Structures are given as structure tokens and as C-alpha cells.
Short mmCIF file of C-alpha atoms and ligand atoms in Angstrom, two decimals:
data_model
loop_
_atom_site.label_atom_id
_atom_site.label_comp_id
_atom_site.label_asym_id
_atom_site.label_seq_id
_atom_site.Cartn_x
_atom_site.Cartn_y
_atom_site.Cartn_z
CA MET R 268 0.00 0.01 0.01
CA PRO R 269 1.38 3.45 -0.84
CA CYS R 270 1.91 5.57 2.29
CA VAL R 271 -0.02 8.65 1.25
CA GLN R 272 -2.13 9.09 -1.84
CA THR R 273 -4.66 11.72 -2.92
CA SER R 274 -7.78 10.96 -4.90
CA SER R 275 -6.06 12.37 -8.02
CA GLY R 276 -3.17 9.94 -7.60
CA ALA R 277 -0.73 12.71 -6.63
CA ALA R 278 0.94 12.03 -3.28
CA ARG R 279 1.29 14.95 -0.85
CA VAL R 280 4.18 16.75 0.83
CA ARG R 281 4.03 19.81 3.12
CA GLY R 282 0.27 20.04 2.52
CA SER R 283 0.66 20.42 -1.25
CA ALA R 284 0.60 17.63 -3.84
CA VAL R 285 3.89 16.14 -4.98
CA ARG R 286 3.16 16.62 -8.64
CA ARG R 287 6.61 16.36 -10.15
CA VAL R 288 9.47 14.34 -8.65
CA LEU R 289 13.02 14.49 -9.95
CA ILE R 290 15.12 11.31 -9.65
CA THR R 291 18.85 11.81 -10.22
CA GLY R 292 20.77 8.68 -11.19
CA ALA R 293 17.50 7.27 -12.53
CA GLY R 294 19.23 4.77 -14.83
CA GLY R 295 20.89 2.81 -12.07
CA THR R 296 19.81 -0.11 -9.90
CA ILE R 297 17.69 1.84 -7.43
CA GLY R 298 16.62 4.42 -10.03
CA THR R 299 15.21 1.67 -12.23
CA ILE R 300 13.32 0.17 -9.25
CA LEU R 301 11.84 3.57 -8.37
CA ARG R 302 11.04 4.44 -11.99
CA GLU R 303 8.85 1.36 -12.14
CA GLY R 304 7.52 1.64 -8.59
CA PHE R 305 6.57 5.35 -8.78
CA ARG R 306 4.27 4.83 -11.80
CA GLY R 307 0.83 6.09 -10.82
CA ARG R 308 2.01 7.47 -7.49
CA PHE R 309 3.12 10.88 -8.76
CA ASP R 310 1.79 12.97 -11.63
CA VAL R 311 5.17 13.35 -13.31
CA VAL R 312 8.53 11.72 -12.65
CA ARG R 313 11.49 13.53 -14.18
CA LEU R 314 14.42 11.16 -14.70
CA LEU R 315 17.98 12.48 -14.77
CA ASP R 316 21.15 10.56 -15.61
CA VAL R 317 24.38 10.89 -17.59
CA ALA R 318 23.58 7.49 -19.04
CA ALA R 319 20.85 6.66 -21.52
CA LEU R 320 17.37 6.24 -19.99
CA GLY R 321 15.42 4.96 -22.97
CA SER R 322 12.29 6.70 -24.13
CA ALA R 323 9.94 8.49 -21.77
CA GLN R 324 6.84 6.55 -20.76
CA PRO R 325 3.57 8.39 -20.00
CA GLY R 326 4.07 10.55 -16.92
CA GLU R 327 7.85 10.67 -17.38
CA GLU R 328 10.29 13.37 -18.44
CA ILE R 329 13.89 12.59 -19.35
CA VAL R 330 16.89 14.83 -18.76
CA THR R 331 20.45 13.96 -19.72
CA ALA R 332 22.73 15.82 -17.32
CA ASP R 333 25.76 15.45 -15.11
CA VAL R 334 25.37 16.31 -11.44
CA ARG R 335 28.89 17.77 -11.52
CA ASN R 336 27.38 20.65 -13.55
CA LEU R 337 25.46 23.03 -11.28
CA SER R 338 23.59 24.92 -13.98
CA ALA R 339 22.43 21.65 -15.58
CA VAL R 340 21.16 20.42 -12.20
CA ALA R 341 19.45 23.74 -11.51
CA SER R 342 17.64 23.59 -14.88
CA ALA R 343 16.56 20.01 -14.20
CA THR R 344 15.20 21.02 -10.80
CA ALA R 345 12.92 23.80 -12.08
CA GLY R 346 9.26 23.09 -11.25
CA VAL R 347 9.76 19.95 -9.17
CA SER R 348 8.22 19.52 -5.73
CA ALA R 349 10.65 16.90 -4.51
CA ILE R 350 13.99 15.32 -5.45
CA VAL R 351 15.31 11.82 -4.93
CA HIS R 352 19.08 12.10 -5.21
CA LEU R 353 20.71 8.82 -6.26
CA ALA R 354 23.31 9.87 -8.83
CA GLY R 355 26.84 8.99 -7.87
CA ILE R 356 29.47 6.34 -7.41
CA PRO R 357 27.84 3.54 -5.35
CA HIS R 358 31.04 1.96 -4.04
CA GLU R 359 34.56 2.74 -2.84
CA ASP R 360 36.72 4.77 -5.22
CA THR R 361 39.52 7.34 -5.16
CA LEU R 362 38.95 10.31 -2.89
CA GLU R 363 39.19 12.59 -5.92
CA ARG R 364 36.32 10.85 -7.75
CA ILE R 365 34.19 10.57 -4.59
CA MET R 366 34.71 14.28 -4.02
CA GLN R 367 33.77 15.33 -7.54
CA THR R 368 30.77 13.11 -8.11
CA ASN R 369 29.38 12.28 -4.67
CA MET R 370 30.33 15.36 -2.65
CA VAL R 371 30.31 18.22 -5.18
CA GLY R 372 27.45 16.57 -7.10
CA THR R 373 25.33 16.42 -3.92
CA TYR R 374 26.19 20.04 -3.16
CA HIS R 375 24.83 20.92 -6.60
CA VAL R 376 21.56 19.12 -5.84
CA PHE R 377 21.04 21.00 -2.54
CA GLU R 378 22.08 24.31 -4.05
CA ALA R 379 19.78 23.79 -7.07
CA ALA R 380 16.93 22.98 -4.65
CA ARG R 381 17.60 26.17 -2.69
CA ARG R 382 17.52 28.24 -5.86
CA GLN R 383 14.49 26.51 -7.37
CA GLY R 384 11.70 26.83 -4.81
CA ARG R 385 13.13 24.50 -2.13
CA PRO R 386 11.69 21.12 -3.07
CA ARG R 387 12.17 18.38 -0.46
CA VAL R 388 15.37 16.36 -0.97
CA VAL R 389 15.48 12.62 -0.24
CA LEU R 390 19.10 11.59 -0.22
CA ALA R 391 20.43 8.06 -0.80
CA SER R 392 22.90 7.89 2.04
CA SER R 393 24.41 4.60 3.14
CA THR R 394 25.01 2.42 6.17
CA HIS R 395 28.70 2.78 5.30
CA VAL R 396 28.59 6.06 7.28
CA THR R 397 28.58 3.77 10.33
CA GLY R 398 30.40 0.78 8.85
CA PHE R 399 33.01 0.47 11.59
CA TYR R 400 30.50 -0.55 14.24
CA GLU R 401 30.58 -4.27 14.86
CA ALA R 402 28.05 -6.62 13.33
CA GLY R 403 25.23 -7.15 15.76
CA GLU R 404 25.54 -3.71 17.39
CA ARG R 405 22.14 -2.03 17.30
CA LEU R 406 22.43 1.40 15.65
CA GLY R 407 19.96 4.26 15.55
CA PRO R 408 20.16 7.44 13.49
CA ASP R 409 21.82 9.42 16.29
CA VAL R 410 24.98 7.29 16.75
CA PRO R 411 28.30 9.04 16.09
CA LEU R 412 29.41 8.39 12.52
CA ARG R 413 32.19 5.86 11.86
CA PRO R 414 32.60 5.83 8.06
CA ASP R 415 34.39 2.77 6.69
CA SER R 416 35.68 4.21 3.37
CA PHE R 417 36.05 7.38 1.28
CA TYR R 418 32.61 6.37 -0.01
CA GLY R 419 31.25 6.44 3.53
CA VAL R 420 32.96 9.79 4.20
CA GLY R 421 31.31 11.17 1.08
CA LYS R 422 27.89 10.07 2.35
CA ALA R 423 28.64 11.60 5.75
CA PHE R 424 29.48 14.87 3.99
CA ALA R 425 26.20 14.63 2.04
CA GLU R 426 24.18 14.15 5.24
CA ASN R 427 25.94 17.15 6.81
CA LEU R 428 25.17 19.26 3.74
CA GLY R 429 21.55 18.24 4.16
CA ARG R 430 21.66 19.39 7.78
CA LEU R 431 23.15 22.72 6.69
CA TYR R 432 20.53 23.34 4.02
CA ALA R 433 17.74 22.32 6.43
CA ASP R 434 18.95 24.60 9.24
CA LYS R 435 20.02 27.56 7.14
CA TYR R 436 17.55 27.57 4.26
CA GLY R 437 14.59 25.60 5.62
CA LEU R 438 14.85 22.74 3.11
CA GLU R 439 13.10 19.54 4.09
CA VAL R 440 15.67 16.74 3.91
CA VAL R 441 15.42 12.98 4.45
CA CYS R 442 18.72 11.05 4.54
CA LEU R 443 18.15 7.34 3.97
CA ARG R 444 21.01 5.15 5.17
CA LEU R 445 20.29 2.34 2.77
CA GLY R 446 21.39 -1.22 3.37
CA THR R 447 21.84 -3.62 0.44
CA VAL R 448 19.30 -3.15 -2.33
CA ALA R 449 18.98 -6.40 -4.29
CA ASP R 450 16.34 -8.75 -5.59
CA ARG R 451 17.20 -11.14 -2.82
CA PRO R 452 19.90 -11.57 -0.13
CA THR R 453 22.86 -13.72 -1.22
CA THR R 454 25.40 -13.50 1.67
CA PRO R 455 25.26 -13.88 5.48
CA ARG R 456 25.79 -10.13 5.82
CA HIS R 457 22.74 -9.48 3.66
CA LEU R 458 20.63 -11.36 6.22
CA SER R 459 21.07 -8.18 8.29
CA THR R 460 21.40 -5.52 5.59
CA TRP R 461 18.93 -6.43 2.81
CA LEU R 462 16.44 -3.88 1.50
CA SER R 463 14.04 -5.49 -0.96
CA PRO R 464 12.97 -3.60 -4.09
CA ARG R 465 9.36 -3.32 -2.93
CA ASP R 466 10.38 -2.08 0.49
CA ALA R 467 12.75 0.41 -1.20
CA VAL R 468 9.85 1.84 -3.26
CA GLU R 469 7.79 2.13 -0.08
CA LEU R 470 10.62 3.77 1.87
CA PHE R 471 11.34 6.37 -0.80
CA SER R 472 7.61 7.07 -1.33
CA CYS R 473 7.07 7.61 2.38
CA SER R 474 10.12 9.88 2.53
CA LEU R 475 8.69 11.96 -0.30
CA THR R 476 5.19 12.27 1.11
CA ALA R 477 5.32 12.16 4.92
CA PRO R 478 4.31 15.53 6.39
CA GLY R 479 6.73 17.71 8.35
CA VAL R 480 9.94 15.72 8.00
CA GLY R 481 12.24 18.67 8.78
CA PHE R 482 15.65 16.98 8.77
CA THR R 483 15.29 13.24 9.20
CA VAL R 484 17.89 10.46 9.17
CA ALA R 485 16.58 6.93 8.77
CA TYR R 486 18.19 3.56 8.29
CA GLY R 487 16.68 1.72 5.30
CA ALA R 488 16.37 -2.04 5.47
CA SER R 489 13.66 -4.65 5.18
CA ASP R 490 12.11 -6.16 8.31
CA ASN R 491 15.03 -8.55 8.70
CA GLN R 492 14.94 -10.76 11.75
CA ARG R 493 18.75 -10.31 12.05
CA GLY R 494 18.70 -6.58 11.24
CA TRP R 495 21.22 -4.33 12.99
CA TRP R 496 19.45 -1.00 12.66
CA ASP R 497 16.69 0.74 14.50
CA LEU R 498 14.10 1.51 11.82
CA SER R 499 11.90 3.68 14.05
CA SER R 500 12.61 6.95 12.22
CA ALA R 501 11.71 5.24 8.93
CA ARG R 502 8.52 3.95 10.58
CA GLN R 503 7.73 7.50 11.67
CA LEU R 504 7.74 8.42 7.97
CA GLY R 505 5.04 5.77 7.49
CA TYR R 506 7.38 2.98 6.26
CA ARG R 507 6.03 -0.52 6.88
CA PRO R 508 8.53 -3.06 5.50
CA ALA R 509 7.01 -6.23 4.06
CA ASP R 510 10.08 -8.42 3.49
CA ASP R 511 12.53 -10.34 5.70
CA ALA R 512 15.83 -11.86 4.48
CA GLU R 513 15.44 -14.74 6.92
CA ARG R 514 13.54 -16.66 4.26
CA TRP R 515 16.91 -17.33 2.52
CA ALA R 516 18.99 -17.93 5.67
CA ALA R 517 19.42 -21.67 5.50
CA GLU R 518 20.34 -21.63 1.79
CA ILE R 519 22.85 -18.76 2.23
CA GLU R 520 24.55 -20.24 5.29
CA ALA R 521 25.02 -23.55 3.55
CA ALA R 522 26.67 -21.92 0.54
CA THR R 523 28.87 -18.97 1.71
CA ALA R 524 32.68 -18.90 1.74
CA ASP R 525 33.64 -15.21 1.21
CA PRO R 526 34.91 -13.93 4.64
CA SER R 527 34.36 -10.24 3.75
CA GLU R 528 30.69 -11.08 3.35
CA SER R 529 30.39 -12.89 6.69
CA ALA R 530 27.98 -11.59 9.33
CA SER R 531 30.80 -10.90 11.86
CA GLY R 532 33.41 -8.13 12.01
CA PRO R 533 32.59 -4.57 11.03
CA GLN R 534 29.10 -3.91 9.70
CA GLY R 535 30.66 -2.40 6.54
CA GLY R 536 32.03 -5.82 5.52
CA GLY R 537 34.58 -5.54 2.70
CA TYR R 538 34.44 -1.71 2.78
CA ALA R 539 36.05 -1.73 6.22
CA VAL R 540 38.98 -3.95 5.22
CA GLU R 541 42.32 -2.20 5.10
CA ARG R 542 43.73 -2.03 1.60
CA ALA R 543 46.52 -0.02 -0.04
CA PRO R 544 44.92 3.37 -0.81
CA VAL R 545 44.10 3.85 -4.47
CA PRO R 546 46.12 6.85 -5.73
CA ASP R 547 43.98 9.61 -7.18
CA GLY R 548 43.75 9.64 -10.94
CA GLN R 549 43.73 5.82 -11.24
N1 NAD M 732 22.42 -0.20 -4.30
C1 NAD M 732 22.59 -0.19 -2.96
O1 NAD M 732 22.49 -1.23 -2.34
C2 NAD M 732 22.89 1.09 -2.24
C3 NAD M 732 23.04 1.07 -0.88
C4 NAD M 732 23.31 2.26 -0.21
C5 NAD M 732 23.36 3.43 -0.89
N2 NAD M 732 23.22 3.44 -2.25
C6 NAD M 732 23.27 4.73 -2.95
O2 NAD M 732 22.14 4.84 -3.77
C7 NAD M 732 22.48 5.53 -4.97
C8 NAD M 732 22.11 4.68 -6.17
O3 NAD M 732 22.77 3.44 -6.09
P1 NAD M 732 22.65 2.38 -7.25
O4 NAD M 732 22.98 1.06 -6.65
O5 NAD M 732 21.40 2.56 -7.98
O6 NAD M 732 23.90 2.81 -8.15
P2 NAD M 732 24.05 2.69 -9.75
O7 NAD M 732 25.51 2.82 -10.02
O8 NAD M 732 23.34 1.50 -10.24
O9 NAD M 732 23.28 3.97 -10.24
C9 NAD M 732 23.85 5.28 -10.17
C10 NAD M 732 23.39 6.05 -11.37
O10 NAD M 732 23.94 7.37 -11.24
C11 NAD M 732 24.40 7.76 -12.53
N3 NAD M 732 25.46 8.73 -12.40
C12 NAD M 732 26.74 8.49 -11.96
N4 NAD M 732 27.45 9.62 -12.00
C13 NAD M 732 26.61 10.58 -12.44
C14 NAD M 732 26.76 11.99 -12.69
N5 NAD M 732 27.94 12.59 -12.49
N6 NAD M 732 25.70 12.67 -13.11
C15 NAD M 732 24.50 12.06 -13.31
N7 NAD M 732 24.29 10.74 -13.12
C16 NAD M 732 25.34 10.01 -12.68
C17 NAD M 732 24.86 6.49 -13.21
O11 NAD M 732 24.85 6.62 -14.61
C18 NAD M 732 23.85 5.45 -12.69
O12 NAD M 732 22.78 5.33 -13.57
C19 NAD M 732 23.98 5.83 -4.89
O13 NAD M 732 24.12 7.16 -4.38
C20 NAD M 732 24.48 4.83 -3.87
O14 NAD M 732 25.60 5.31 -3.19
C21 NAD M 732 22.98 2.28 -2.95
#
């Protein structure tokens, strides 16, 4: 069930209908899930990516743009009532590339929102902002950050930018610390971190439409029996997860050998493993 829906089909935010939603990084894994899942929930979904997005379906608009270009992002933001910001590098990389795409790119999204009528921003953060806590430790959105990678540091920066734009400019911001988005869990770690596609659609929809979010940080996972994160702030947005990774537990435990994907050690798994730093420019 969608969290909030008006009779016209347009979901609501801040008392006014969410008519047009911009999704950055719409061509990727999560973007593709949301593109499908948002059909019929919002009047118009504007899809932005540097990569090809195919042809626009009814109720869609397509924008080819790079989030590293502020004026392109500002143009793409005109007339939208909310933004889902996904575009970026979804894994560890050089600090230089994380800075340009994930940090500067996210700054462009917040700055474009400030200039273009202050639509709500829903940010795809990551549990890698707290990846150095041990598996099994119960974490809520207020724990001190312990990023496990340059990737995690970039997400921590993005959350802090959101806090700044909320406090200084009154933007509504939801930072979703997403676990592992996949069709199904495949490793022991996923038994704690999995976020199913249908729960992801629900979580993003609730984040777009819940009233009065101010600045909210929420962990994003399915209702996993072995979950590590307190989902109460997501539930306050109206999120009611339907899936649980436990269904695959016996099969996964019988098959797994990769130690970086075990359910012990740091929550960040392989991201938290010490490796020779990758020099910038490589
Ligand atoms: N997939 C997960 O399990 C997961 C978990 C936690 C957080 N996240 C975050 O969610 C977001 C989406 O993840 P995903 O798995 O869909 O990643 P993805 O790589 O599948 O998709 C990212 C999309 O962003 C686009 N993109 C990259 N650089 C861009 C740029 N400069 N300008 C415009 N578009 C650009 C890519 O073309 C791609 O389509 C990322 O920010 C990622 O860090 C994902």
C-alpha cells in the first residue's frame, strides 16, 4: 500500500501535492526500481542521468545531465516539488572521484533545490557512514558516525550538507542510510542488511510524502529478523517493510565462503577492510 495518496493519484508533501518528482541517477539499480515503482504514485517523474534512460513513458520526463554541472542540475530542478538524489558512485573509489561526483554533485543538488523553490530532498545515504560498528551492534540514526571508506565519508558529507541546508535555508531533507538493495539476499551479511525492491519503493515514497519531516535520518532495510538498525525513524515516515531476508537464511549459510561477506566483524564488511589506498587519478 502506498503511504499517502490523494484521490487524483498525486501524493502529498508539506500540505501540497507532490506533482513532479526528480530522480537523479534514474538509470541505475535503485533508479530503475523507483522508476517502475513510482508509476501512478506521482503525476510526473522527471528522470535524470548521464547514461541513456530509454524513451519516456507516459508521466515521465527525461533529462540527460551530469550532477557535476550546477547549472544543468538547476535547470533540471525547475518546477519539481521533490527530489530523490541517487546519482553517484555507489562503491569505494579514489577520494578525488568521490569528491567530484558524490560530494560536489550532492552540493549541486542541494544548491539547485535552494535556488528553485526548495523542493524536499530525499538523499540516498548509506550504512557505510557507520560501517566500523561491529556486526550485531544495534544502531539508531543518532549514533556518532564511523565511516568505513572514502565512499562512507562522502555520504557523511552529504548528510551534513543536508543538515546545513535544512537549518540555514529551511529545506526539508530525508537522509536514507540504505542497506543492500537487491532482488534477494545472497550473503550472510545481507541477512542483516537487505532492503528489498518493494520495500525500497515504499521507503522512498514515504520519505517523499510524509508531512513535516524537517531533517530526518533513517536507516533503510527490510524487516530482517537479524537486522542491525533501528528503523523507528523510517517507521515515523510511514514505512512498513514487508520483506525479511530470513527466508533465505538456510540456503545462504550452507553456501557462503567469502569472509568479507560474513555476518561478523565490522558492519561495513569488505568496505572496512584495510587495503593499499588507491592513488587519485587511477
Ligand atoms: N544499491 C545499494 O544497495 C545502495 C546502498 C546504499 C546506498 N546506495 C546509494 O544509492 C544511490 C544509487 O545506487 P545504485 O545502486 O542505484 O547505483 P548505480 O551505479 O546502479 O546507479 C547510479 C546512477 O547514477 C548515474 N550517475 C553516476 N554519475 C553521475 C553523474 N555525475 N551525473 C548524473 N548521473 C550520474 C549512473 O549513470 C547510474 O545510472 C547511490 O548514491 C548509492 O551510493 C545504494
